[in-house]
PDB file of C-alpha atoms in Angstrom:
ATOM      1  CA  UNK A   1       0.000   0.000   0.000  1.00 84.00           C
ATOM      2  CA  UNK A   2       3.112   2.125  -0.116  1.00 83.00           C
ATOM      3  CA  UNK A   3       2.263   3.421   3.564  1.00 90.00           C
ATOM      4  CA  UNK A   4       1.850   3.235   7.421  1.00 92.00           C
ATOM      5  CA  UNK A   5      -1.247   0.198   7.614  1.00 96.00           C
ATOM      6  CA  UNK A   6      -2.825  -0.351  10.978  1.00 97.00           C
ATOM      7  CA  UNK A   7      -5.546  -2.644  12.528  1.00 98.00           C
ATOM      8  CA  UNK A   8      -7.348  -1.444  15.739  1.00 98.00           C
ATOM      9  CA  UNK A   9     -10.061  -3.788  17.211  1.00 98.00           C
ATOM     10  CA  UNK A  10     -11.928  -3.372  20.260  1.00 97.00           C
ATOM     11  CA  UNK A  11     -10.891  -6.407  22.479  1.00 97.00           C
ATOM     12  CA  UNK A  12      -9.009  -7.421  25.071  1.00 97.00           C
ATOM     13  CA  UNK A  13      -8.334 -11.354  23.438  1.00 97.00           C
ATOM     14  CA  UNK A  14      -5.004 -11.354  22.080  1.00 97.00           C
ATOM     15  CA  UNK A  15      -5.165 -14.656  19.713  1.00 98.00           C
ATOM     16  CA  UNK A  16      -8.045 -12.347  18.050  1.00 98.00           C
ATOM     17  CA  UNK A  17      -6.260  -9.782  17.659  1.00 98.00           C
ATOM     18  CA  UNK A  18      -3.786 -11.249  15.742  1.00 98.00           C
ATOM     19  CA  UNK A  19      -6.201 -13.266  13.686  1.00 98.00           C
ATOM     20  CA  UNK A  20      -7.859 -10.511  12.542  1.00 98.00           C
ATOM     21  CA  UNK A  21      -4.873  -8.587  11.904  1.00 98.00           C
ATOM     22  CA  UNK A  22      -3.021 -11.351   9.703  1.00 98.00           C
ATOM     23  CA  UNK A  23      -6.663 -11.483   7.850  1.00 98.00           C
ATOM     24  CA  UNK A  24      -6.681  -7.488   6.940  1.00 98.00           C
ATOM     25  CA  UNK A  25      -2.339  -7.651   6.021  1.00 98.00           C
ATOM     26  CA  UNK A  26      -3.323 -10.914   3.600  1.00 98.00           C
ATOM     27  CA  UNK A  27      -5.606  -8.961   1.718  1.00 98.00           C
ATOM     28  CA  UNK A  28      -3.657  -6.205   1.745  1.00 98.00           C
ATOM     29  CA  UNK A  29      -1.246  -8.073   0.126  1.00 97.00           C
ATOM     30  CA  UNK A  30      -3.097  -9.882  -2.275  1.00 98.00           C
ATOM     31  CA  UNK A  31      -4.256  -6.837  -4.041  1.00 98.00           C
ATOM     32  CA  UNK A  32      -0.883  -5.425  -3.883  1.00 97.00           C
ATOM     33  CA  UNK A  33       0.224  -8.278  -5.588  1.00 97.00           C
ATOM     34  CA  UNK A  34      -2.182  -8.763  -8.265  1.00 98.00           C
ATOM     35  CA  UNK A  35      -2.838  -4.919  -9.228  1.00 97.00           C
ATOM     36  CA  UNK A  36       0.605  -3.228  -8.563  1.00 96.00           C
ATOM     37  CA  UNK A  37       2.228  -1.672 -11.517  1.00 93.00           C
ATOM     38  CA  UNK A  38       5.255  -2.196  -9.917  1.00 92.00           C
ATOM     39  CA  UNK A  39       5.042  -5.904 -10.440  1.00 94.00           C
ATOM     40  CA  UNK A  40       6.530  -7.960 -12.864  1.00 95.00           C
ATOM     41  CA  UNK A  41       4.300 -11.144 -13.177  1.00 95.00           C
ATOM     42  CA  UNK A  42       0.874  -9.977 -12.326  1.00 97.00           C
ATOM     43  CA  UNK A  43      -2.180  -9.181 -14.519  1.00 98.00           C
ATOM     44  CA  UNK A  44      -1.157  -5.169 -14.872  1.00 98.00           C
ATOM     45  CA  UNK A  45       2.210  -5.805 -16.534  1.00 97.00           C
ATOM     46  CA  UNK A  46       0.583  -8.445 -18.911  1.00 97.00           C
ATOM     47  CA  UNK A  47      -1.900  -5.762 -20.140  1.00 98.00           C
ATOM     48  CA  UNK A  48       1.287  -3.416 -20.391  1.00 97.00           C
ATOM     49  CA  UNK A  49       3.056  -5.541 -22.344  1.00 97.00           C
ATOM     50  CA  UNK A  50       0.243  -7.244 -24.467  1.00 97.00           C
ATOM     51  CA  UNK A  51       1.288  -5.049 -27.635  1.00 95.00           C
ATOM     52  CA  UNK A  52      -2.321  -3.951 -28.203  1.00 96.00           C
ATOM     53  CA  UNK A  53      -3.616  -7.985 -28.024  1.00 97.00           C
ATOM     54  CA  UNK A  54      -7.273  -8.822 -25.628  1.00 98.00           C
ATOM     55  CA  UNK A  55      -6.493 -10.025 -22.515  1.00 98.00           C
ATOM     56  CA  UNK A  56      -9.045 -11.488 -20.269  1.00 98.00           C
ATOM     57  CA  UNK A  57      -9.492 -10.275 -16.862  1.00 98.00           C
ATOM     58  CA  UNK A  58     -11.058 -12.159 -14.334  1.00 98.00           C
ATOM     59  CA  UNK A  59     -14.554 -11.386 -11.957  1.00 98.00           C
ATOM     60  CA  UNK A  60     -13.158  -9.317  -9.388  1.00 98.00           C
ATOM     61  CA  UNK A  61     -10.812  -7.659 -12.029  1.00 98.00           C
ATOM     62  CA  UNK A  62     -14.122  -6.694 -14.228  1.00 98.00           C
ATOM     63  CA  UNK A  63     -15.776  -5.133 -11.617  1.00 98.00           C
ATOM     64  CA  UNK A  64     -12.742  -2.352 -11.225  1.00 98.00           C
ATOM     65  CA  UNK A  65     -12.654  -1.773 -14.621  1.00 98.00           C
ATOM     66  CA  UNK A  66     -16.528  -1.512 -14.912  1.00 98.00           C
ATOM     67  CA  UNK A  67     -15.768   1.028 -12.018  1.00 98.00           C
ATOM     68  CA  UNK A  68     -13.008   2.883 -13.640  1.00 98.00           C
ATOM     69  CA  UNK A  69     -15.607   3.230 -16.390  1.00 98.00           C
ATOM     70  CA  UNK A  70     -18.085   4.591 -14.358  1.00 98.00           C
ATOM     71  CA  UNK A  71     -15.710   7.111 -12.627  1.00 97.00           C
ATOM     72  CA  UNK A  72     -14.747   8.172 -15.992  1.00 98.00           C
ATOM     73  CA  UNK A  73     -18.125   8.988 -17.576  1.00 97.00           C
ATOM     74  CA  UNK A  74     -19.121  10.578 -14.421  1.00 96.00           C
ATOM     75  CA  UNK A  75     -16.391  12.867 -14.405  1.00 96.00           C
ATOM     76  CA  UNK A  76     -16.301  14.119 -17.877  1.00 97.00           C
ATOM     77  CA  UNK A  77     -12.530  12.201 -18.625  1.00 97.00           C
ATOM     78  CA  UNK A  78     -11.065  13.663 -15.411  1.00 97.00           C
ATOM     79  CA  UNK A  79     -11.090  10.838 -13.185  1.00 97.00           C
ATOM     80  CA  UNK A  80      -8.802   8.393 -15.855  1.00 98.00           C
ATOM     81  CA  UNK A  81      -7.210   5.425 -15.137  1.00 98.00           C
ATOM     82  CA  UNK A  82      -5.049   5.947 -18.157  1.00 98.00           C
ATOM     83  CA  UNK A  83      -3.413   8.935 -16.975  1.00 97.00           C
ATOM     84  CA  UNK A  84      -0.937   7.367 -14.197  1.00 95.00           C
ATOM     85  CA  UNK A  85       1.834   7.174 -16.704  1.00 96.00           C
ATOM     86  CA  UNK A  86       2.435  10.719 -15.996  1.00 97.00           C
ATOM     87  CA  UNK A  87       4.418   9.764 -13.614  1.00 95.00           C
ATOM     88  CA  UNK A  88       7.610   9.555 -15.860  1.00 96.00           C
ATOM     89  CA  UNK A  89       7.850  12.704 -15.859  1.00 97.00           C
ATOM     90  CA  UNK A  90       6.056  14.335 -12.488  1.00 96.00           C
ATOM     91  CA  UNK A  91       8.119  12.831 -10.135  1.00 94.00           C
ATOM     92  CA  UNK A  92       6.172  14.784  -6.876  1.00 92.00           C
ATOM     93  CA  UNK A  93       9.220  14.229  -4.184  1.00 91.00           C
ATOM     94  CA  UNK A  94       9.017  17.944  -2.837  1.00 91.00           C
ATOM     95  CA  UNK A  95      12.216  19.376  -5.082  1.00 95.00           C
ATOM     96  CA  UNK A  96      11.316  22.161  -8.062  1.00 95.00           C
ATOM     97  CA  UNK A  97      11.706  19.438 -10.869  1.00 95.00           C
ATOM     98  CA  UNK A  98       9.233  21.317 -12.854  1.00 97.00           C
ATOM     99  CA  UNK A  99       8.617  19.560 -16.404  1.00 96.00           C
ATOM    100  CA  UNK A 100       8.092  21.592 -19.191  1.00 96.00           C
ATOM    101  CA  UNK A 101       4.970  22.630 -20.842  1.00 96.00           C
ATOM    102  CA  UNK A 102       5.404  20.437 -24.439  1.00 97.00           C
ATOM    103  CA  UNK A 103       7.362  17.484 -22.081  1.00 97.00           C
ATOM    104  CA  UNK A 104       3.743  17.243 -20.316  1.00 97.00           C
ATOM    105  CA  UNK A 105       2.051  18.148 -23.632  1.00 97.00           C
ATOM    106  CA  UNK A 106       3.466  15.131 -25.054  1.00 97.00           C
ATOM    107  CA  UNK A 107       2.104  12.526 -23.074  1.00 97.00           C
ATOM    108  CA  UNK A 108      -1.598  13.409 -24.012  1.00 97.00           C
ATOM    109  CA  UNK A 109      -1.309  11.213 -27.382  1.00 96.00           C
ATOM    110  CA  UNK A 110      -1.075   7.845 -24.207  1.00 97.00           C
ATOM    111  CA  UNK A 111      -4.241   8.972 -22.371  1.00 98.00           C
ATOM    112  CA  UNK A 112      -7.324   8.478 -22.733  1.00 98.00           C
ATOM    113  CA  UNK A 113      -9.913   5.796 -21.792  1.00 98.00           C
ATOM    114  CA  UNK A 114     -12.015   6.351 -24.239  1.00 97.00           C
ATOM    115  CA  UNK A 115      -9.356   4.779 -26.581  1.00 97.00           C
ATOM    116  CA  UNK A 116      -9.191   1.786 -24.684  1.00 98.00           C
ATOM    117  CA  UNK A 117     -11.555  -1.081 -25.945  1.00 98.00           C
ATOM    118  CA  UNK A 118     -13.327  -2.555 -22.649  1.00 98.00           C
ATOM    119  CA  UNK A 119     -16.341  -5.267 -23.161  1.00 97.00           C
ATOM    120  CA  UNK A 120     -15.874  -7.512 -20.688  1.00 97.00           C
ATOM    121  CA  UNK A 121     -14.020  -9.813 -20.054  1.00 98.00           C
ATOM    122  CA  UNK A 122     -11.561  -8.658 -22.496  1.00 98.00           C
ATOM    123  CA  UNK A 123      -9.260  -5.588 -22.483  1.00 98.00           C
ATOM    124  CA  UNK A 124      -7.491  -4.519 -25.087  1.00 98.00           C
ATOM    125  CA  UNK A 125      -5.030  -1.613 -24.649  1.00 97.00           C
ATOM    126  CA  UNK A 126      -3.635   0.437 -27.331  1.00 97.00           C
ATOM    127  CA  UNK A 127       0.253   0.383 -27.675  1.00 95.00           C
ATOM    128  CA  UNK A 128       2.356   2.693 -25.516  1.00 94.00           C
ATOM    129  CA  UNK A 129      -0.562   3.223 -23.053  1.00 97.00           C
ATOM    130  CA  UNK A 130      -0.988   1.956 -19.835  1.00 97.00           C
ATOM    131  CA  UNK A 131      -3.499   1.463 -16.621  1.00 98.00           C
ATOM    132  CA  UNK A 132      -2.845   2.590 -12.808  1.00 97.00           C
ATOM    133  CA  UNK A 133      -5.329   1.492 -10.176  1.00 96.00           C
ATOM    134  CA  UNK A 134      -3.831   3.720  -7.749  1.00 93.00           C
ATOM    135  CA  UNK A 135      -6.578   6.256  -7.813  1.00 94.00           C
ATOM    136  CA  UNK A 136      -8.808   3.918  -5.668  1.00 96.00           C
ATOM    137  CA  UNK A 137      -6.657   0.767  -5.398  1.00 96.00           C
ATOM    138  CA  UNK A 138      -5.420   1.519  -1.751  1.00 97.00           C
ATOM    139  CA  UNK A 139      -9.152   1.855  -1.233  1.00 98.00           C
ATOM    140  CA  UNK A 140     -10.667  -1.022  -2.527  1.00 98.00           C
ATOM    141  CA  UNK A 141      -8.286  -2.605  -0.617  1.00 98.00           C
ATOM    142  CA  UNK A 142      -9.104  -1.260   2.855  1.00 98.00           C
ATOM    143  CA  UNK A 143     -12.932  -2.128   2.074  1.00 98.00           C
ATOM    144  CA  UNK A 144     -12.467  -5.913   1.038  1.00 98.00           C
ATOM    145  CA  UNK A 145      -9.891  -6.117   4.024  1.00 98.00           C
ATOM    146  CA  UNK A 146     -12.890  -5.003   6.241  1.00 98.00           C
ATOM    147  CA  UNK A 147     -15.228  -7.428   4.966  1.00 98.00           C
ATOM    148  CA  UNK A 148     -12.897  -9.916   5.617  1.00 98.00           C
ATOM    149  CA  UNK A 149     -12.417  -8.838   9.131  1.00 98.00           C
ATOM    150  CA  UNK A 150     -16.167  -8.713   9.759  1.00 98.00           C
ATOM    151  CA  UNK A 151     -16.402 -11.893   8.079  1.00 98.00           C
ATOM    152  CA  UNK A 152     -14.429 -13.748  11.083  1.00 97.00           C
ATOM    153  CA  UNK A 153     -16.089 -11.364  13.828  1.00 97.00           C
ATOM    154  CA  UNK A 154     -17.943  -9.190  15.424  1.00 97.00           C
ATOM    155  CA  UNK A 155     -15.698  -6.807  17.595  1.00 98.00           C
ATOM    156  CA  UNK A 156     -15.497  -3.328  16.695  1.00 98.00           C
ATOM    157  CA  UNK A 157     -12.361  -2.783  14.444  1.00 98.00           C
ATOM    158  CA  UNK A 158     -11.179   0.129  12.473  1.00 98.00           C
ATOM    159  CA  UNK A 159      -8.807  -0.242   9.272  1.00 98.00           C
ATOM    160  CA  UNK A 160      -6.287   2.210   8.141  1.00 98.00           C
ATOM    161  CA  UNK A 161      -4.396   2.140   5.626  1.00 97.00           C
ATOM    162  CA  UNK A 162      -2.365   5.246   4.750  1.00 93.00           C
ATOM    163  CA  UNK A 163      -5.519   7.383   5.980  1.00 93.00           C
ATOM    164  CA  UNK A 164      -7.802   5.970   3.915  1.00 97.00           C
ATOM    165  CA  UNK A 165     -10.375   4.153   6.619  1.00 98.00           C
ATOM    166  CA  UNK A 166     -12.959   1.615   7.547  1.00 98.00           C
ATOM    167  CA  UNK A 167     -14.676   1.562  10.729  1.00 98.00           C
ATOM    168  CA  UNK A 168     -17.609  -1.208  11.134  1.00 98.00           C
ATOM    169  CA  UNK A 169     -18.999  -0.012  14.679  1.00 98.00           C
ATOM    170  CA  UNK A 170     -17.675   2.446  17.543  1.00 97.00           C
ATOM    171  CA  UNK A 171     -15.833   0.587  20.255  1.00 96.00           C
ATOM    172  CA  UNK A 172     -17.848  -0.545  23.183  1.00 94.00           C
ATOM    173  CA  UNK A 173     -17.301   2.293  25.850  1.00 90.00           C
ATOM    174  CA  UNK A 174     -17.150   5.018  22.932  1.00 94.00           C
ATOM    175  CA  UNK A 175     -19.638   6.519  20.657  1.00 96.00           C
ATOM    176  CA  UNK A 176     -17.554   6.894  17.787  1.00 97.00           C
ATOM    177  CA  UNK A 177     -13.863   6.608  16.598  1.00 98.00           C
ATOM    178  CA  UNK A 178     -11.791   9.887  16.968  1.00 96.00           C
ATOM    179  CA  UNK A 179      -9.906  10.604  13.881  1.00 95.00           C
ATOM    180  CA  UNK A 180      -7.187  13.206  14.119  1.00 92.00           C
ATOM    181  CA  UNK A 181      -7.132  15.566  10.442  1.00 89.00           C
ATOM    182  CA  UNK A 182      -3.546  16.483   9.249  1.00 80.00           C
ATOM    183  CA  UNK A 183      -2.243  20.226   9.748  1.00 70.00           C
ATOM    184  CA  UNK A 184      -0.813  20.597   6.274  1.00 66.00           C
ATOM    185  CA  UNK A 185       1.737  22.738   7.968  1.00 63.00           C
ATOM    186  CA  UNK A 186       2.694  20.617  10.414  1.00 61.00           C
ATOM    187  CA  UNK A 187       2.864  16.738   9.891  1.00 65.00           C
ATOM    188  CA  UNK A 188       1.770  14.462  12.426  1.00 70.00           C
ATOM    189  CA  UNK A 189      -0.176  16.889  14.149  1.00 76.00           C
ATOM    190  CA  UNK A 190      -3.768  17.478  14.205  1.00 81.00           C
ATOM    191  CA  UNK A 191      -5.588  20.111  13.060  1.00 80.00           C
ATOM    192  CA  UNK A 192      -8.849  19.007  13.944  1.00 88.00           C
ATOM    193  CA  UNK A 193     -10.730  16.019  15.477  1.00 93.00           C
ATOM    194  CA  UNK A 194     -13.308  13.856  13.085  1.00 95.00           C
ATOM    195  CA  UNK A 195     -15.059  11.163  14.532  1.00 97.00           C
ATOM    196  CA  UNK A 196     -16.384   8.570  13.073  1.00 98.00           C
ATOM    197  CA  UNK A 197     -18.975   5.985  14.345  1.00 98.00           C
ATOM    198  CA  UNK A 198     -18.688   4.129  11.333  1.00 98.00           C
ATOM    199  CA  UNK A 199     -18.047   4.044   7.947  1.00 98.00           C
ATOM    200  CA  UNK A 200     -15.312   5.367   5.736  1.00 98.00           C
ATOM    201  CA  UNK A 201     -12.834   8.211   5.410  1.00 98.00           C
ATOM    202  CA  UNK A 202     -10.787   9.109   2.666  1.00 97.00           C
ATOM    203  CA  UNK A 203      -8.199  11.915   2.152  1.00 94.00           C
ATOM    204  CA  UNK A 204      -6.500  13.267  -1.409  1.00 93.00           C
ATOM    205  CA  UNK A 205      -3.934  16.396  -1.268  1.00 86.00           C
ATOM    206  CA  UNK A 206      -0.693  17.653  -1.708  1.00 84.00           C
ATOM    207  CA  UNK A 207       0.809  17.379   2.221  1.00 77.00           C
ATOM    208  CA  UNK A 208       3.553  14.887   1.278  1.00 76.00           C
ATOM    209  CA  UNK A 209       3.404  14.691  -2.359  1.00 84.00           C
ATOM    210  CA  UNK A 210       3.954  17.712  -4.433  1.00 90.00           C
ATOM    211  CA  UNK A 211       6.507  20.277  -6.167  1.00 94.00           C
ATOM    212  CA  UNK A 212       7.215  24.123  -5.095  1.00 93.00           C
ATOM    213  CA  UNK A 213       8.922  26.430  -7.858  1.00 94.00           C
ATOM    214  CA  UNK A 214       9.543  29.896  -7.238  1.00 93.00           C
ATOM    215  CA  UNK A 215       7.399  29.906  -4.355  1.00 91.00           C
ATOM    216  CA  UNK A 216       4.405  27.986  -6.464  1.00 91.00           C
ATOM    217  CA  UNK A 217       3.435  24.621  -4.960  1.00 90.00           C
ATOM    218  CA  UNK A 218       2.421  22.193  -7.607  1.00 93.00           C
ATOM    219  CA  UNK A 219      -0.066  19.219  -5.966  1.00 90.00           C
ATOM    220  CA  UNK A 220       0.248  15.591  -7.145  1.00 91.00           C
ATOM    221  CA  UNK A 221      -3.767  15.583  -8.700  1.00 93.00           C
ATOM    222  CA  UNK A 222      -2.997  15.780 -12.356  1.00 96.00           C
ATOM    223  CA  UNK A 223      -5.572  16.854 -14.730  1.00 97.00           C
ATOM    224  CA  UNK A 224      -5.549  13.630 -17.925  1.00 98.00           C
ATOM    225  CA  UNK A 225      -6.828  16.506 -20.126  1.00 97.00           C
ATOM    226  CA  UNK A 226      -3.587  18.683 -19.791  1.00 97.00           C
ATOM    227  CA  UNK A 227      -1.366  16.662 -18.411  1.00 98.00           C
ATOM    228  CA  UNK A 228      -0.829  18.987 -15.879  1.00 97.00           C
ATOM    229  CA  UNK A 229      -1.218  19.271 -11.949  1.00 96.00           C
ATOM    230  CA  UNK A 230      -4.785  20.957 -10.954  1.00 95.00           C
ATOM    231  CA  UNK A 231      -3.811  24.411  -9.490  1.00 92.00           C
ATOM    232  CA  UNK A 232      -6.223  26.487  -6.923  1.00 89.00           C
ATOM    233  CA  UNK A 233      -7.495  23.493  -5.506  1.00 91.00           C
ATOM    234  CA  UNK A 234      -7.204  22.975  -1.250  1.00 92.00           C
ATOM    235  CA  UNK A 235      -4.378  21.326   0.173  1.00 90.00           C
ATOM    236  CA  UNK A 236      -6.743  18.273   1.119  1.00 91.00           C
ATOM    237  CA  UNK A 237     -10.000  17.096   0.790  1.00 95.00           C
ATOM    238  CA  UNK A 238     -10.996  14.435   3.581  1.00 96.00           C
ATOM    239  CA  UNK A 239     -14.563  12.781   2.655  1.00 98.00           C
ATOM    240  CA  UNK A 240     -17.018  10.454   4.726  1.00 98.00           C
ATOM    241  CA  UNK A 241     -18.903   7.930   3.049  1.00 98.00           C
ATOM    242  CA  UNK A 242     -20.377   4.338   3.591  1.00 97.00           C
ATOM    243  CA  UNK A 243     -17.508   2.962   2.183  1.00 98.00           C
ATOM    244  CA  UNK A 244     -13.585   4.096   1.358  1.00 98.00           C
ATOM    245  CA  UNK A 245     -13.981   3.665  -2.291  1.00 98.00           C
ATOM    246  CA  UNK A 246     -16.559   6.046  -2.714  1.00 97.00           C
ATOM    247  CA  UNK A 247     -14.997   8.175  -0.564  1.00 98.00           C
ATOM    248  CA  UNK A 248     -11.709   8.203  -2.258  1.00 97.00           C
ATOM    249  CA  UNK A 249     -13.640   8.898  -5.287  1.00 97.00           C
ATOM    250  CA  UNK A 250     -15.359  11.904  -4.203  1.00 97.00           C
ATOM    251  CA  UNK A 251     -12.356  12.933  -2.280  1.00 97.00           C
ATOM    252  CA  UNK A 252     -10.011  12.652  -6.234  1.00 96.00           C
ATOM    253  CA  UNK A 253     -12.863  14.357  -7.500  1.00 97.00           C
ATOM    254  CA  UNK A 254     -12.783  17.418  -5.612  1.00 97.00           C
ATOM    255  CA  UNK A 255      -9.577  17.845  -5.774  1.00 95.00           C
ATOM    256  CA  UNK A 256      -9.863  17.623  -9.639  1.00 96.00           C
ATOM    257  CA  UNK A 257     -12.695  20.365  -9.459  1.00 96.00           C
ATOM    258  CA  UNK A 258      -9.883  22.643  -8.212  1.00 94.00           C
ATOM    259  CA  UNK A 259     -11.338  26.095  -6.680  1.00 94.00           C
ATOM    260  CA  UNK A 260     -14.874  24.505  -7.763  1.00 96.00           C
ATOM    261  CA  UNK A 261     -14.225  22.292  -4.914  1.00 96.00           C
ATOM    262  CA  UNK A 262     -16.397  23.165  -1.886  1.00 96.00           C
ATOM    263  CA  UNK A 263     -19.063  23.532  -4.337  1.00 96.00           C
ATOM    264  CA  UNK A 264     -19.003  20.130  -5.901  1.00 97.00           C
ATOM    265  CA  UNK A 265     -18.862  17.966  -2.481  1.00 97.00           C
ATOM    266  CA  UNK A 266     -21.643  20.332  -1.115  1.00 96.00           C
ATOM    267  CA  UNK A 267     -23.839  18.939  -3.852  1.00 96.00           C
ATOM    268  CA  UNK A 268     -22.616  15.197  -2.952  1.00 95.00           C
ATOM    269  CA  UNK A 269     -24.802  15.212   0.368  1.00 93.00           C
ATOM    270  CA  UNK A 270     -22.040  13.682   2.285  1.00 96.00           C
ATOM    271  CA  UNK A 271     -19.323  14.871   5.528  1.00 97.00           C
ATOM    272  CA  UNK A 272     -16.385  16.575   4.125  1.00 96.00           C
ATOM    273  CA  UNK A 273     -13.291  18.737   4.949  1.00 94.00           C
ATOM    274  CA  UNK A 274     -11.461  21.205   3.350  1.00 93.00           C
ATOM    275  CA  UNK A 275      -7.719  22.649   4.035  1.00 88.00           C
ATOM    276  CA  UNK A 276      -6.809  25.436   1.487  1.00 82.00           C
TER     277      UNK A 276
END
C-alpha cells in the first residue's frame, strides 16, 4: 500500500487480535500483488506488455474496470485510469523538478480511456498506453480487508491504511472513533478532530506529495486533459462515506474540481473537509 497500515479492534483477546490482523495484512497483500504496476508477473504488466492484443481479466478484475468506467463517464474524462503514466515525468518528491509545458504536452497522445476497448471480459489496450489502479486501489483494498475482518467477527475494528479508513462499529465504551485531520503545515499533528462511528474516510492532497517552484506549490492531482497538476485546488479534501472507495472517489474528484471544490462535495450530500 506504499504506507503506514494499521488494525485497531476493540478487544481485550489477544489470539483475536492477531487473527484478525493477519486477515486485513493478507488482503492487503493480495491486491498489492495482483494490481501493482510495480510488479513484474501480475495481470497489470501483462496488459502493459500485451502489444495492443485482448487479454481477459477475471470477476473481481471486471468489476474495477466496470468502475473505472463509471468514474470516468461521471467525471467528464477527469477521473482516468489511463493517466498514471504521468508519472515519468512528475516525479512529486518535494524538489522544483518542474517539467516543461510540451514534455507534459506530449504525453496526451497515451491517455485516454475512451481509446481503450473494454467489453468484458476482455481488455485490449492500445500500444504505448498503460493502466494505474492507484486512484482507488489503496481503497478497494481497505474495504475488502474489512469485509474480511467482519467476516471472522464481530468486535469493533477500524482499518487504516495510509488514511484511507474503515470503521464497522464504535468501540464498546465510545460513541464513535476519533480521527485526528492532518495540519498541512505541520505533519503528524492534528488540526482538527473527526469522529467517526462508522463508515469510511478518505483523504486526497498535496501534504507529502507535491513540487514548489519559485514559491508555487504544484499538488500531485494531475488533470488527464492537460497533463498537468490541478492548481487552486485545497491542500486536502478528507470525505465520509459508507464505504472508502466512494470516498476516495469523491475525495479525487474534488480535488480535480480545483477552486470549484467546496461547491461540488456540497452537492454530494455527504461529511467533508477542506484545508486550502
Amino acid at each position: 500500500m506504499a504506507s503506514p497500515c494499521e488494525v485497531l479492534i476493540d478487544t481485550f483477546d489477544e489470539t483475536l487480535a492477531k487473527q484478525l490482523t493477519s486477515i486485513a495484512a493478507e488482503e492487503a497483500w493480495r491486491i498489492e500483488n495482483k494490481f501493482s504496476r510495480y510488479n513484474n508477473s501480475n495481470i497489470i504488466h501483462h496488459i502493459h506488455t500485451a502489444q495492443g492484443e485482448p487479454v481477459e481479466v477475471d470477476d473481481e478484475f471486471c468489476e474495477l474496470l466496470n468502475f473505472a468506467d463509471q468514474c470516468y463517464k461521471l467525471s467528464d474524462g477527469l477521473f482516468d485510469i489511463t493517466s498514471g503514466i504521468l508519472r515519468e515525468i512528475w516525479k512529486f518528491d518535494g524538489s522544483s523538478n518542474i517539467p516543461s509545458r510540451k514534455q507534459a504536452k506530449a504525453y496526451l497522445k497515451r491517455i485516454g480511456w475512451d481509446e481503450v476497448r473494454w467489453q468484458a471480459p476482455f481488455l485490449t489496450l492500445p500500444k504505448g498506453m498503460e493502466i494505474d489502479l492507484g486512484g482507488f486501489g489503496k481503497e478497494y483494498a481497505v474495504d475488502s480487508a474489512a469485509k474480511n475482518v467482519a467476516d471472522q467477527s464481530s468486535a469493533a475494528f477500524l482499518i487504516n491504511f495510509g488514511g484511507d479508513i474503515y470503521a464497522n462499529k464504535p468501540p464498546k465504551e465510545q460513541d464513535s472513533w476519533r480521527i485526528g485531520l492532518e495540519k498541512n503545515d505541520a505533519l503528524g499533528k492534528a488540526n482538527s478532530i473527526l469522529e467517526l462511528a462508522s463508515g469510511a474516510v478518505a483523504t486526497s492532497g498535496d501534504t507529502r506529495r507535491y513540487l514548489e517552484k519559485s514559491g508555487i506549490r504544484f499538488p500531485h492531482v494531475l488533470n488527464p486533459k492537460t497533463a498537468w497538476p490541478v492548481m487552486r485546488a485545497p491542500s486536502s479534501v478528507t470525505v465520509v462515506a459508507d464505504n472508502c472507495t466512494s470516498a476516495g472517489f469523491l475525495a479525487t474528484m474534488a480535488m480535480l474540481k480545483g477552486k470549484h471544490a467546496d461547491e461540488f462535495l456540497a452537492a454530494q450530500n455527504v461529511r467533508y473537509s477542506l484545508q486550502t
